[in-house]
């Protein structure tokens, strides 16, 4: 996707932000150190690592800013993420976009602002590294160069977390990455009373594949199954490899009945897809699926996972290459 | 490449091998640090400020890298 389309794709941008799994997380030392350094080196009273969610800006790290988040509409950063270049405001009172902002007319009384977009490896601007002063100020090219370099370091830290959450065989989230993100998604879903569904997937007779063809072929099969699953995913879905041949798919804003349709489509795709082997030849495999819609009666993610897992094993004991949907609770 | 071979060298770092999946990202970080050093010097900041700033960043990145590598080492192998 080209730059202009990426800048306009707020759904994709928010999904990229969610994949980073950094919103509403605890204070972390690397980001604290960076805003402290920005404040010291640029001699500004306010410095933030700001992430722009759908309707709010949330500060991963902040110095000189009392609020932990503000509505997106009043933020400077919602403008910063609309461009590739730094956003520089020398006098906020003279800029009609910001003159009435609560951050300008109230604490911390921002008068000047420099923000560098924080860009993900995919090209989405998920937030900004910001330096703000309480007096009008002209940020020099040297200031902007320093701030840009600090912003690169912030992106490196975010990327490091992202890479560590990815299973490098399949490209799916690791179990730990999936569980961390699923926890947050579950909280969000329950808070807003929305639907959400979980699909557990297990490759049938995978041990037989490994024993017959070897682990290298087994790995190729897992990669291709993950690749087939990826084609069914929306940007907001979470897909993880929970263990050897077991995967999970969390679908926000999706009822159990709708998730069943997705699971059945993927099950058929896997069953009909010849798995191409390096060095020639193909084999066919099937998978079993368990589906459970989130219910308020699930107190924990573990309970939800167990419900979907129970359905998965019902599908296995029912003959495999099947999908079993949990009754609503 | 190991964590204790990063440049500048972290104050404390285990001699953990950096997995291939992380190497490109780590090398980008090394390049970004080098660019930051240049920009801090170009802004006229003293060497002591530059050194202290970079040391802070290197050490916290090395800590995070250690955590990331350990998480990757725990990731599932094939079935």
mmCIF file of C-alpha atoms in Angstrom:
data_model
loop_
_atom_site.group_PDB
_atom_site.id
_atom_site.type_symbol
_atom_site.label_atom_id
_atom_site.label_comp_id
_atom_site.label_asym_id
_atom_site.label_seq_id
_atom_site.Cartn_x
_atom_site.Cartn_y
_atom_site.Cartn_z
ATOM 1 C CA UNK A 1 0.000 0.000 0.000
ATOM 2 C CA UNK A 2 1.398 3.421 -0.840
ATOM 3 C CA UNK A 3 2.021 6.172 1.681
ATOM 4 C CA UNK A 4 -1.121 8.172 1.001
ATOM 5 C CA UNK A 5 -3.363 5.118 1.377
ATOM 6 C CA UNK A 6 -1.620 4.085 4.602
ATOM 7 C CA UNK A 7 -2.117 7.569 6.041
ATOM 8 C CA UNK A 8 -5.850 7.357 5.233
ATOM 9 C CA UNK A 9 -6.288 3.806 6.554
ATOM 10 C CA UNK A 10 -7.201 4.491 10.177
ATOM 11 C CA UNK A 11 -8.662 0.991 10.714
ATOM 12 C CA UNK A 12 -5.397 -0.578 9.554
ATOM 13 C CA UNK A 13 -3.442 1.900 11.639
ATOM 14 C CA UNK A 14 -5.418 1.118 14.796
ATOM 15 C CA UNK A 15 -5.048 -2.621 14.106
ATOM 16 C CA UNK A 16 -1.271 -2.134 13.751
ATOM 17 C CA UNK A 17 -1.272 -0.264 17.059
ATOM 18 C CA UNK A 18 -3.213 -3.088 18.730
ATOM 19 C CA UNK A 19 -0.723 -5.638 17.359
ATOM 20 C CA UNK A 20 2.035 -3.786 19.179
ATOM 21 C CA UNK A 21 0.125 -4.616 22.370
ATOM 22 C CA UNK A 22 1.326 -1.493 24.110
ATOM 23 C CA UNK A 23 -1.891 0.449 24.827
ATOM 24 C CA UNK A 24 -2.788 0.657 28.528
ATOM 25 C CA UNK A 25 0.346 -1.192 29.550
ATOM 26 C CA UNK A 26 2.407 -0.391 32.627
ATOM 27 C CA UNK A 27 5.248 2.109 32.812
ATOM 28 C CA UNK A 28 8.354 0.764 31.059
ATOM 29 C CA UNK A 29 11.845 1.994 31.731
ATOM 30 C CA UNK A 30 13.131 2.392 28.155
ATOM 31 C CA UNK A 31 10.349 4.813 27.205
ATOM 32 C CA UNK A 32 10.672 6.665 30.503
ATOM 33 C CA UNK A 33 14.353 7.143 29.840
ATOM 34 C CA UNK A 34 13.749 8.417 26.332
ATOM 35 C CA UNK A 35 11.263 11.128 27.389
ATOM 36 C CA UNK A 36 13.588 12.130 30.212
ATOM 37 C CA UNK A 37 16.444 12.489 27.726
ATOM 38 C CA UNK A 38 14.262 14.440 25.284
ATOM 39 C CA UNK A 39 13.307 16.854 28.030
ATOM 40 C CA UNK A 40 16.899 17.311 29.125
ATOM 41 C CA UNK A 41 18.579 17.512 25.746
ATOM 42 C CA UNK A 42 15.975 19.781 24.112
ATOM 43 C CA UNK A 43 15.349 21.752 27.319
ATOM 44 C CA UNK A 44 11.557 21.396 27.102
ATOM 45 C CA UNK A 45 9.216 21.062 30.086
ATOM 46 C CA UNK A 46 6.999 18.455 28.439
ATOM 47 C CA UNK A 47 7.948 15.311 26.512
ATOM 48 C CA UNK A 48 5.753 12.323 25.679
ATOM 49 C CA UNK A 49 5.649 9.046 23.813
ATOM 50 C CA UNK A 50 2.087 9.322 22.529
ATOM 51 C CA UNK A 51 0.023 6.570 20.922
ATOM 52 C CA UNK A 52 -3.057 7.585 18.983
ATOM 53 C CA UNK A 53 -5.940 5.160 19.488
ATOM 54 C CA UNK A 54 -9.224 5.387 17.588
ATOM 55 C CA UNK A 55 -10.748 8.029 19.868
ATOM 56 C CA UNK A 56 -8.019 9.050 22.269
ATOM 57 C CA UNK A 57 -4.326 9.714 22.633
ATOM 58 C CA UNK A 58 -2.650 7.681 25.354
ATOM 59 C CA UNK A 59 0.770 8.440 26.753
ATOM 60 C CA UNK A 60 3.099 5.470 27.030
ATOM 61 C CA UNK A 61 5.599 7.770 28.744
ATOM 62 C CA UNK A 62 5.250 11.368 29.838
ATOM 63 C CA UNK A 63 7.177 14.078 31.566
ATOM 64 C CA UNK A 64 5.493 17.366 32.484
ATOM 65 C CA UNK A 65 2.047 16.081 31.460
ATOM 66 C CA UNK A 66 -0.449 15.293 34.234
ATOM 67 C CA UNK A 67 -3.041 13.536 32.088
ATOM 68 C CA UNK A 68 -2.510 9.882 31.144
ATOM 69 C CA UNK A 69 -4.761 10.272 28.095
ATOM 70 C CA UNK A 70 -6.944 12.858 26.357
ATOM 71 C CA UNK A 71 -9.623 12.741 23.664
ATOM 72 C CA UNK A 72 -8.008 12.392 20.265
ATOM 73 C CA UNK A 73 -9.889 15.426 18.941
ATOM 74 C CA UNK A 74 -7.946 17.863 21.147
ATOM 75 C CA UNK A 75 -4.544 16.311 20.479
ATOM 76 C CA UNK A 76 -1.667 17.663 18.443
ATOM 77 C CA UNK A 77 -0.607 14.132 17.578
ATOM 78 C CA UNK A 78 -3.725 13.312 15.597
ATOM 79 C CA UNK A 79 -2.345 15.836 13.093
ATOM 80 C CA UNK A 80 1.226 14.521 13.355
ATOM 81 C CA UNK A 81 0.194 11.009 12.335
ATOM 82 C CA UNK A 82 -1.417 12.352 9.171
ATOM 83 C CA UNK A 83 1.989 13.069 7.682
ATOM 84 C CA UNK A 84 5.395 11.508 7.230
ATOM 85 C CA UNK A 85 7.321 14.620 8.227
ATOM 86 C CA UNK A 86 7.617 16.183 11.681
ATOM 87 C CA UNK A 87 4.805 18.483 12.774
ATOM 88 C CA UNK A 88 6.161 21.738 14.154
ATOM 89 C CA UNK A 89 3.953 24.352 15.826
ATOM 90 C CA UNK A 90 5.869 27.448 16.881
ATOM 91 C CA UNK A 91 2.929 29.192 18.539
ATOM 92 C CA UNK A 92 -0.190 27.158 19.273
ATOM 93 C CA UNK A 93 -2.234 30.269 20.106
ATOM 94 C CA UNK A 94 -1.686 31.484 16.567
ATOM 95 C CA UNK A 95 -2.815 28.199 15.012
ATOM 96 C CA UNK A 96 -6.614 27.822 14.729
ATOM 97 C CA UNK A 97 -6.303 24.018 14.949
ATOM 98 C CA UNK A 98 -4.891 24.245 18.470
ATOM 99 C CA UNK A 99 -5.661 27.682 19.923
ATOM 100 C CA UNK A 100 -8.744 26.366 21.774
ATOM 101 C CA UNK A 101 -7.300 22.992 22.770
ATOM 102 C CA UNK A 102 -7.624 22.211 26.498
ATOM 103 C CA UNK A 103 -3.903 21.374 26.398
ATOM 104 C CA UNK A 104 -3.221 24.950 25.293
ATOM 105 C CA UNK A 105 -5.748 26.954 27.343
ATOM 106 C CA UNK A 106 -5.243 24.685 30.372
ATOM 107 C CA UNK A 107 -2.421 22.607 31.863
ATOM 108 C CA UNK A 108 0.222 22.031 30.675
ATOM 109 C CA UNK A 109 -0.373 25.266 28.656
ATOM 110 C CA UNK A 110 1.376 24.093 25.523
ATOM 111 C CA UNK A 111 2.571 26.957 23.353
ATOM 112 C CA UNK A 112 4.970 25.178 21.009
ATOM 113 C CA UNK A 113 5.130 21.594 19.818
ATOM 114 C CA UNK A 114 7.411 19.316 17.825
ATOM 115 C CA UNK A 115 6.158 15.810 17.021
ATOM 116 C CA UNK A 116 7.846 13.033 15.055
ATOM 117 C CA UNK A 117 5.573 10.258 13.752
ATOM 118 C CA UNK A 118 6.246 6.795 15.188
ATOM 119 C CA UNK A 119 6.081 4.486 12.210
ATOM 120 C CA UNK A 120 5.646 0.705 12.378
ATOM 121 C CA UNK A 121 7.611 -1.606 10.066
ATOM 122 C CA UNK A 122 4.411 -1.913 7.976
ATOM 123 C CA UNK A 123 4.363 1.857 7.480
ATOM 124 C CA UNK A 124 1.571 2.936 9.832
ATOM 125 C CA UNK A 125 1.981 6.011 12.036
ATOM 126 C CA UNK A 126 0.781 4.761 15.416
ATOM 127 C CA UNK A 127 1.765 7.793 17.457
ATOM 128 C CA UNK A 128 4.432 10.421 17.929
ATOM 129 C CA UNK A 129 7.414 11.344 20.035
ATOM 130 C CA UNK A 130 6.621 14.849 21.222
ATOM 131 C CA UNK A 131 8.522 17.778 22.712
ATOM 132 C CA UNK A 132 6.401 20.663 23.992
ATOM 133 C CA UNK A 133 7.217 24.019 25.484
ATOM 134 C CA UNK A 134 5.114 26.441 27.497
ATOM 135 C CA UNK A 135 6.407 29.373 25.486
ATOM 136 C CA UNK A 136 6.471 30.022 21.756
ATOM 137 C CA UNK A 137 9.589 28.473 20.321
ATOM 138 C CA UNK A 138 11.311 27.859 17.049
ATOM 139 C CA UNK A 139 12.706 24.329 17.027
ATOM 140 C CA UNK A 140 16.011 24.321 15.154
ATOM 141 C CA UNK A 141 16.928 21.745 12.493
ATOM 142 C CA UNK A 142 19.380 20.322 15.054
ATOM 143 C CA UNK A 143 16.524 19.931 17.574
ATOM 144 C CA UNK A 144 14.391 18.144 14.998
ATOM 145 C CA UNK A 145 17.287 15.864 13.998
ATOM 146 C CA UNK A 146 17.799 14.851 17.627
ATOM 147 C CA UNK A 147 14.073 14.312 18.204
ATOM 148 C CA UNK A 148 13.830 12.251 14.990
ATOM 149 C CA UNK A 149 16.697 10.058 16.126
ATOM 150 C CA UNK A 150 15.076 9.537 19.520
ATOM 151 C CA UNK A 151 11.845 8.627 17.678
ATOM 152 C CA UNK A 152 13.774 5.967 15.748
ATOM 153 C CA UNK A 153 14.914 4.498 19.056
ATOM 154 C CA UNK A 154 11.298 4.418 20.298
ATOM 155 C CA UNK A 155 10.303 2.538 17.118
ATOM 156 C CA UNK A 156 13.195 0.102 17.654
ATOM 157 C CA UNK A 157 11.929 -0.656 21.160
ATOM 158 C CA UNK A 158 8.378 -1.202 19.884
ATOM 159 C CA UNK A 159 9.628 -3.409 17.049
ATOM 160 C CA UNK A 160 11.680 -5.514 19.447
ATOM 161 C CA UNK A 161 8.542 -6.297 21.452
ATOM 162 C CA UNK A 162 6.650 -7.124 18.273
ATOM 163 C CA UNK A 163 9.295 -9.517 16.937
ATOM 164 C CA UNK A 164 9.527 -11.295 20.285
ATOM 165 C CA UNK A 165 5.776 -11.996 20.109
ATOM 166 C CA UNK A 166 5.937 -13.702 16.729
ATOM 167 C CA UNK A 167 6.432 -17.427 16.185
ATOM 168 C CA UNK A 168 9.096 -17.465 13.522
ATOM 169 C CA UNK A 169 8.085 -20.746 11.950
ATOM 170 C CA UNK A 170 4.522 -19.723 11.150
ATOM 171 C CA UNK A 171 4.375 -15.933 11.534
ATOM 172 C CA UNK A 172 1.540 -16.325 14.061
ATOM 173 C CA UNK A 173 1.752 -14.826 17.552
ATOM 174 C CA UNK A 174 3.539 -16.929 20.139
ATOM 175 C CA UNK A 175 1.417 -18.370 22.938
ATOM 176 C CA UNK A 176 2.641 -15.624 25.251
ATOM 177 C CA UNK A 177 1.960 -12.917 22.672
ATOM 178 C CA UNK A 178 -1.491 -14.294 21.923
ATOM 179 C CA UNK A 179 -2.448 -14.618 25.589
ATOM 180 C CA UNK A 180 -1.238 -11.080 26.389
ATOM 181 C CA UNK A 181 -3.220 -9.557 23.527
ATOM 182 C CA UNK A 182 -6.264 -11.782 24.054
ATOM 183 C CA UNK A 183 -6.451 -10.650 27.699
ATOM 184 C CA UNK A 184 -6.718 -7.029 26.606
ATOM 185 C CA UNK A 185 -9.217 -7.820 23.861
ATOM 186 C CA UNK A 186 -11.366 -9.798 26.283
ATOM 187 C CA UNK A 187 -11.402 -6.900 28.769
ATOM 188 C CA UNK A 188 -12.333 -4.454 26.013
ATOM 189 C CA UNK A 189 -15.100 -6.715 24.707
ATOM 190 C CA UNK A 190 -16.652 -7.272 28.128
ATOM 191 C CA UNK A 191 -16.333 -3.579 29.036
ATOM 192 C CA UNK A 192 -18.305 -2.509 25.978
ATOM 193 C CA UNK A 193 -20.683 -5.490 25.957
ATOM 194 C CA UNK A 194 -19.697 -6.535 22.433
ATOM 195 C CA UNK A 195 -19.529 -9.961 20.822
ATOM 196 C CA UNK A 196 -16.241 -11.789 20.357
ATOM 197 C CA UNK A 197 -15.402 -15.379 19.491
ATOM 198 C CA UNK A 198 -12.505 -17.734 19.910
ATOM 199 C CA UNK A 199 -11.615 -20.535 17.512
ATOM 200 C CA UNK A 200 -9.209 -23.289 18.526
ATOM 201 C CA UNK A 201 -7.597 -25.225 15.696
ATOM 202 C CA UNK A 202 -5.647 -28.474 15.886
ATOM 203 C CA UNK A 203 -4.106 -30.342 12.963
ATOM 204 C CA UNK A 204 -5.447 -33.893 12.809
ATOM 205 C CA UNK A 205 -2.977 -36.758 13.189
ATOM 206 C CA UNK A 206 -0.037 -34.369 13.107
ATOM 207 C CA UNK A 207 2.190 -36.821 14.967
ATOM 208 C CA UNK A 208 1.629 -39.225 12.078
ATOM 209 C CA UNK A 209 2.787 -36.535 9.621
ATOM 210 C CA UNK A 210 5.963 -35.992 11.647
ATOM 211 C CA UNK A 211 6.605 -39.710 12.105
ATOM 212 C CA UNK A 212 5.979 -40.526 8.450
ATOM 213 C CA UNK A 213 7.602 -37.605 6.689
ATOM 214 C CA UNK A 214 9.883 -36.076 9.316
ATOM 215 C CA UNK A 215 9.775 -32.843 11.309
ATOM 216 C CA UNK A 216 10.940 -30.713 8.415
ATOM 217 C CA UNK A 217 7.817 -31.680 6.443
ATOM 218 C CA UNK A 218 5.742 -31.175 9.586
ATOM 219 C CA UNK A 219 7.087 -27.639 9.790
ATOM 220 C CA UNK A 220 6.191 -27.010 6.154
ATOM 221 C CA UNK A 221 2.628 -28.168 6.843
ATOM 222 C CA UNK A 222 2.325 -25.851 9.850
ATOM 223 C CA UNK A 223 3.596 -22.921 7.796
ATOM 224 C CA UNK A 224 1.081 -23.562 5.050
ATOM 225 C CA UNK A 225 -1.816 -23.944 7.475
ATOM 226 C CA UNK A 226 -0.857 -20.649 9.116
ATOM 227 C CA UNK A 227 -0.648 -19.075 5.694
ATOM 228 C CA UNK A 228 -4.142 -20.345 4.775
ATOM 229 C CA UNK A 229 -5.496 -19.032 8.080
ATOM 230 C CA UNK A 230 -3.885 -15.632 7.514
ATOM 231 C CA UNK A 231 -5.893 -15.211 4.313
ATOM 232 C CA UNK A 232 -9.126 -15.392 6.328
ATOM 233 C CA UNK A 233 -8.020 -12.842 8.929
ATOM 234 C CA UNK A 234 -9.196 -9.266 9.277
ATOM 235 C CA UNK A 235 -6.715 -6.684 10.594
ATOM 236 C CA UNK A 236 -8.357 -6.766 14.037
ATOM 237 C CA UNK A 237 -8.186 -10.571 14.452
ATOM 238 C CA UNK A 238 -5.553 -12.234 16.638
ATOM 239 C CA UNK A 239 -3.941 -15.426 15.402
ATOM 240 C CA UNK A 240 -1.542 -17.382 17.581
ATOM 241 C CA UNK A 241 0.291 -20.691 17.694
ATOM 242 C CA UNK A 242 -0.407 -22.000 21.166
ATOM 243 C CA UNK A 243 1.680 -25.151 20.961
ATOM 244 C CA UNK A 244 3.045 -27.723 18.495
ATOM 245 C CA UNK A 245 0.175 -28.053 16.001
ATOM 246 C CA UNK A 246 -2.433 -26.037 17.910
ATOM 247 C CA UNK A 247 -3.523 -22.570 16.852
ATOM 248 C CA UNK A 248 -6.073 -20.066 18.140
ATOM 249 C CA UNK A 249 -7.963 -17.328 16.375
ATOM 250 C CA UNK A 250 -9.677 -14.559 18.337
ATOM 251 C CA UNK A 251 -12.265 -12.659 16.319
ATOM 252 C CA UNK A 252 -13.500 -9.395 17.882
ATOM 253 C CA UNK A 253 -16.991 -8.131 17.000
ATOM 254 C CA UNK A 254 -17.959 -11.629 15.875
ATOM 255 C CA UNK A 255 -20.793 -13.837 17.129
ATOM 256 C CA UNK A 256 -20.360 -17.567 17.630
ATOM 257 C CA UNK A 257 -22.524 -18.245 14.573
ATOM 258 C CA UNK A 258 -20.392 -15.957 12.389
ATOM 259 C CA UNK A 259 -17.182 -17.503 13.754
ATOM 260 C CA UNK A 260 -18.564 -20.941 12.920
ATOM 261 C CA UNK A 261 -18.881 -19.846 9.282
ATOM 262 C CA UNK A 262 -15.251 -18.646 9.281
ATOM 263 C CA UNK A 263 -14.056 -21.857 10.943
ATOM 264 C CA UNK A 264 -15.945 -24.041 8.469
ATOM 265 C CA UNK A 265 -14.563 -22.098 5.536
ATOM 266 C CA UNK A 266 -11.006 -22.498 6.841
ATOM 267 C CA UNK A 267 -11.549 -26.178 7.646
ATOM 268 C CA UNK A 268 -12.702 -26.830 4.085
ATOM 269 C CA UNK A 269 -9.834 -24.789 2.656
ATOM 270 C CA UNK A 270 -7.279 -26.825 4.625
ATOM 271 C CA UNK A 271 -8.901 -30.139 3.705
ATOM 272 C CA UNK A 272 -8.966 -29.279 0.003
ATOM 273 C CA UNK A 273 -5.516 -27.700 -0.145
ATOM 274 C CA UNK A 274 -2.650 -29.945 -1.235
ATOM 275 C CA UNK A 275 0.296 -29.114 1.032
ATOM 276 C CA UNK A 276 3.250 -28.592 -1.270
ATOM 277 C CA UNK A 277 6.500 -30.068 -0.022
ATOM 278 C CA UNK A 278 9.949 -28.726 -0.710
ATOM 279 C CA UNK A 279 11.649 -31.215 -2.980
ATOM 280 C CA UNK A 280 8.402 -32.221 -4.650
ATOM 281 C CA UNK A 281 5.179 -33.965 -3.802
ATOM 282 C CA UNK A 282 2.093 -32.983 -1.851
ATOM 283 C CA UNK A 283 0.214 -34.317 1.124
ATOM 284 C CA UNK A 284 -3.274 -33.614 2.424
ATOM 285 C CA UNK A 285 -4.065 -32.889 6.047
ATOM 286 C CA UNK A 286 -7.210 -31.914 7.895
ATOM 287 C CA UNK A 287 -7.845 -29.949 11.066
ATOM 288 C CA UNK A 288 -10.482 -29.880 13.781
ATOM 289 C CA UNK A 289 -12.018 -26.708 15.163
ATOM 290 C CA UNK A 290 -13.668 -25.648 18.432
ATOM 291 C CA UNK A 291 -15.585 -22.353 18.584
ATOM 292 C CA UNK A 292 -16.801 -20.468 21.653
ATOM 293 C CA UNK A 293 -18.386 -17.027 21.816
ATOM 294 C CA UNK A 294 -17.332 -14.898 24.769
ATOM 295 C CA UNK A 295 -19.838 -14.860 27.585
ATOM 296 C CA UNK A 296 -19.921 -12.705 30.703
ATOM 297 C CA UNK A 297 -19.871 -15.952 32.671
ATOM 298 C CA UNK A 298 -16.253 -16.511 31.632
ATOM 299 C CA UNK A 299 -14.334 -14.861 34.435
ATOM 300 C CA UNK A 300 -10.940 -15.430 32.875
ATOM 301 C CA UNK A 301 -9.313 -15.913 29.515
ATOM 302 C CA UNK A 302 -8.370 -19.395 30.686
ATOM 303 C CA UNK A 303 -12.068 -20.256 31.100
ATOM 304 C CA UNK A 304 -12.813 -19.018 27.581
ATOM 305 C CA UNK A 305 -9.870 -20.943 26.119
ATOM 306 C CA UNK A 306 -10.965 -24.070 27.980
ATOM 307 C CA UNK A 307 -14.491 -23.749 26.577
ATOM 308 C CA UNK A 308 -13.173 -23.533 23.018
ATOM 309 C CA UNK A 309 -10.727 -26.339 23.757
ATOM 310 C CA UNK A 310 -13.554 -28.566 25.008
ATOM 311 C CA UNK A 311 -15.346 -27.953 21.711
ATOM 312 C CA UNK A 312 -12.150 -28.776 19.823
ATOM 313 C CA UNK A 313 -11.873 -32.126 21.535
ATOM 314 C CA UNK A 314 -15.556 -32.785 20.912
ATOM 315 C CA UNK A 315 -14.781 -32.243 17.219
ATOM 316 C CA UNK A 316 -11.807 -34.611 17.498
ATOM 317 C CA UNK A 317 -13.799 -37.329 19.235
ATOM 318 C CA UNK A 318 -16.626 -36.830 16.727
ATOM 319 C CA UNK A 319 -14.372 -38.020 13.936
ATOM 320 C CA UNK A 320 -11.964 -35.105 13.217
ATOM 321 C CA UNK A 321 -12.079 -32.702 10.269
ATOM 322 C CA UNK A 322 -15.083 -31.154 12.001
ATOM 323 C CA UNK A 323 -16.088 -27.919 13.728
ATOM 324 C CA UNK A 324 -17.951 -27.836 17.016
ATOM 325 C CA UNK A 325 -19.644 -24.657 18.242
ATOM 326 C CA UNK A 326 -20.278 -24.192 21.973
ATOM 327 C CA UNK A 327 -23.836 -23.585 23.099
ATOM 328 C CA UNK A 328 -24.313 -20.003 24.345
ATOM 329 C CA UNK A 329 -23.802 -19.730 28.142
ATOM 330 C CA UNK B 1 26.540 -11.659 17.173
ATOM 331 C CA UNK B 2 25.974 -11.599 20.939
ATOM 332 C CA UNK B 3 24.352 -8.975 23.179
ATOM 333 C CA UNK B 4 27.696 -8.221 24.820
ATOM 334 C CA UNK B 5 29.110 -7.397 21.377
ATOM 335 C CA UNK B 6 26.724 -4.492 20.772
ATOM 336 C CA UNK B 7 28.374 -1.143 20.124
ATOM 337 C CA UNK B 8 28.615 0.782 22.366
ATOM 338 C CA UNK B 9 29.034 -2.179 24.704
ATOM 339 C CA UNK B 10 26.269 -2.414 27.342
ATOM 340 C CA UNK B 11 27.402 -1.938 30.958
ATOM 341 C CA UNK B 12 26.028 -5.356 31.862
ATOM 342 C CA UNK B 13 25.038 -7.956 29.295
ATOM 343 C CA UNK B 14 24.820 -11.713 29.113
ATOM 344 C CA UNK B 15 26.727 -13.324 26.253
ATOM 345 C CA UNK B 16 23.477 -14.397 24.592
ATOM 346 C CA UNK B 17 23.536 -15.042 20.851
ATOM 347 C CA UNK B 18 21.118 -12.759 19.004
ATOM 348 C CA UNK B 19 18.718 -14.910 16.906
ATOM 349 C CA UNK B 20 18.683 -14.372 13.149
ATOM 350 C CA UNK B 21 15.091 -13.100 13.353
ATOM 351 C CA UNK B 22 16.223 -10.165 15.497
ATOM 352 C CA UNK B 23 19.485 -9.310 13.761
ATOM 353 C CA UNK B 24 18.097 -6.846 11.220
ATOM 354 C CA UNK B 25 16.176 -4.998 13.910
ATOM 355 C CA UNK B 26 19.222 -4.902 16.196
ATOM 356 C CA UNK B 27 21.422 -3.619 13.381
ATOM 357 C CA UNK B 28 18.887 -0.863 12.659
ATOM 358 C CA UNK B 29 19.000 0.101 16.313
ATOM 359 C CA UNK B 30 22.796 0.238 16.214
ATOM 360 C CA UNK B 31 22.603 2.517 13.172
ATOM 361 C CA UNK B 32 19.996 4.719 14.876
ATOM 362 C CA UNK B 33 22.233 5.073 17.928
ATOM 363 C CA UNK B 34 25.130 6.115 15.705
ATOM 364 C CA UNK B 35 22.897 8.726 14.029
ATOM 365 C CA UNK B 36 21.755 9.994 17.411
ATOM 366 C CA UNK B 37 25.360 10.404 18.538
ATOM 367 C CA UNK B 38 26.096 12.457 15.416
ATOM 368 C CA UNK B 39 23.035 14.669 15.923
ATOM 369 C CA UNK B 40 23.777 15.240 19.628
ATOM 370 C CA UNK B 41 27.357 16.243 18.820
ATOM 371 C CA UNK B 42 26.196 18.443 15.952
ATOM 372 C CA UNK B 43 23.892 20.263 18.376
ATOM 373 C CA UNK B 44 26.956 21.148 20.427
ATOM 374 C CA UNK B 45 26.252 18.935 23.417
ATOM 375 C CA UNK B 46 29.264 17.984 25.500
ATOM 376 C CA UNK B 47 30.781 14.522 25.254
ATOM 377 C CA UNK B 48 29.763 13.754 28.835
ATOM 378 C CA UNK B 49 26.090 14.430 28.019
ATOM 379 C CA UNK B 50 26.347 12.447 24.786
ATOM 380 C CA UNK B 51 28.021 9.512 26.550
ATOM 381 C CA UNK B 52 25.519 9.490 29.412
ATOM 382 C CA UNK B 53 22.547 9.668 27.021
ATOM 383 C CA UNK B 54 23.786 6.860 24.817
ATOM 384 C CA UNK B 55 24.785 4.711 27.788
ATOM 385 C CA UNK B 56 21.223 5.011 29.137
ATOM 386 C CA UNK B 57 19.738 3.907 25.817
ATOM 387 C CA UNK B 58 22.211 1.078 25.202
ATOM 388 C CA UNK B 59 21.702 -0.416 28.642
ATOM 389 C CA UNK B 60 17.911 -0.361 28.537
ATOM 390 C CA UNK B 61 17.898 -1.804 24.997
ATOM 391 C CA UNK B 62 20.254 -4.595 26.085
ATOM 392 C CA UNK B 63 17.884 -5.429 28.947
ATOM 393 C CA UNK B 64 14.909 -5.559 26.583
ATOM 394 C CA UNK B 65 16.838 -7.603 24.065
ATOM 395 C CA UNK B 66 17.683 -10.149 26.753
ATOM 396 C CA UNK B 67 13.996 -10.452 27.674
ATOM 397 C CA UNK B 68 13.013 -10.782 24.001
ATOM 398 C CA UNK B 69 15.595 -13.487 23.316
ATOM 399 C CA UNK B 70 14.568 -15.448 26.385
ATOM 400 C CA UNK B 71 10.899 -15.227 25.287
ATOM 401 C CA UNK B 72 11.857 -16.502 21.833
ATOM 402 C CA UNK B 73 13.833 -19.375 23.340
ATOM 403 C CA UNK B 74 10.667 -20.469 25.179
ATOM 404 C CA UNK B 75 8.530 -20.381 22.028
ATOM 405 C CA UNK B 76 7.143 -23.741 20.866
ATOM 406 C CA UNK B 77 9.198 -25.951 18.638
ATOM 407 C CA UNK B 78 7.511 -28.060 15.991
ATOM 408 C CA UNK B 79 5.189 -30.782 17.204
#
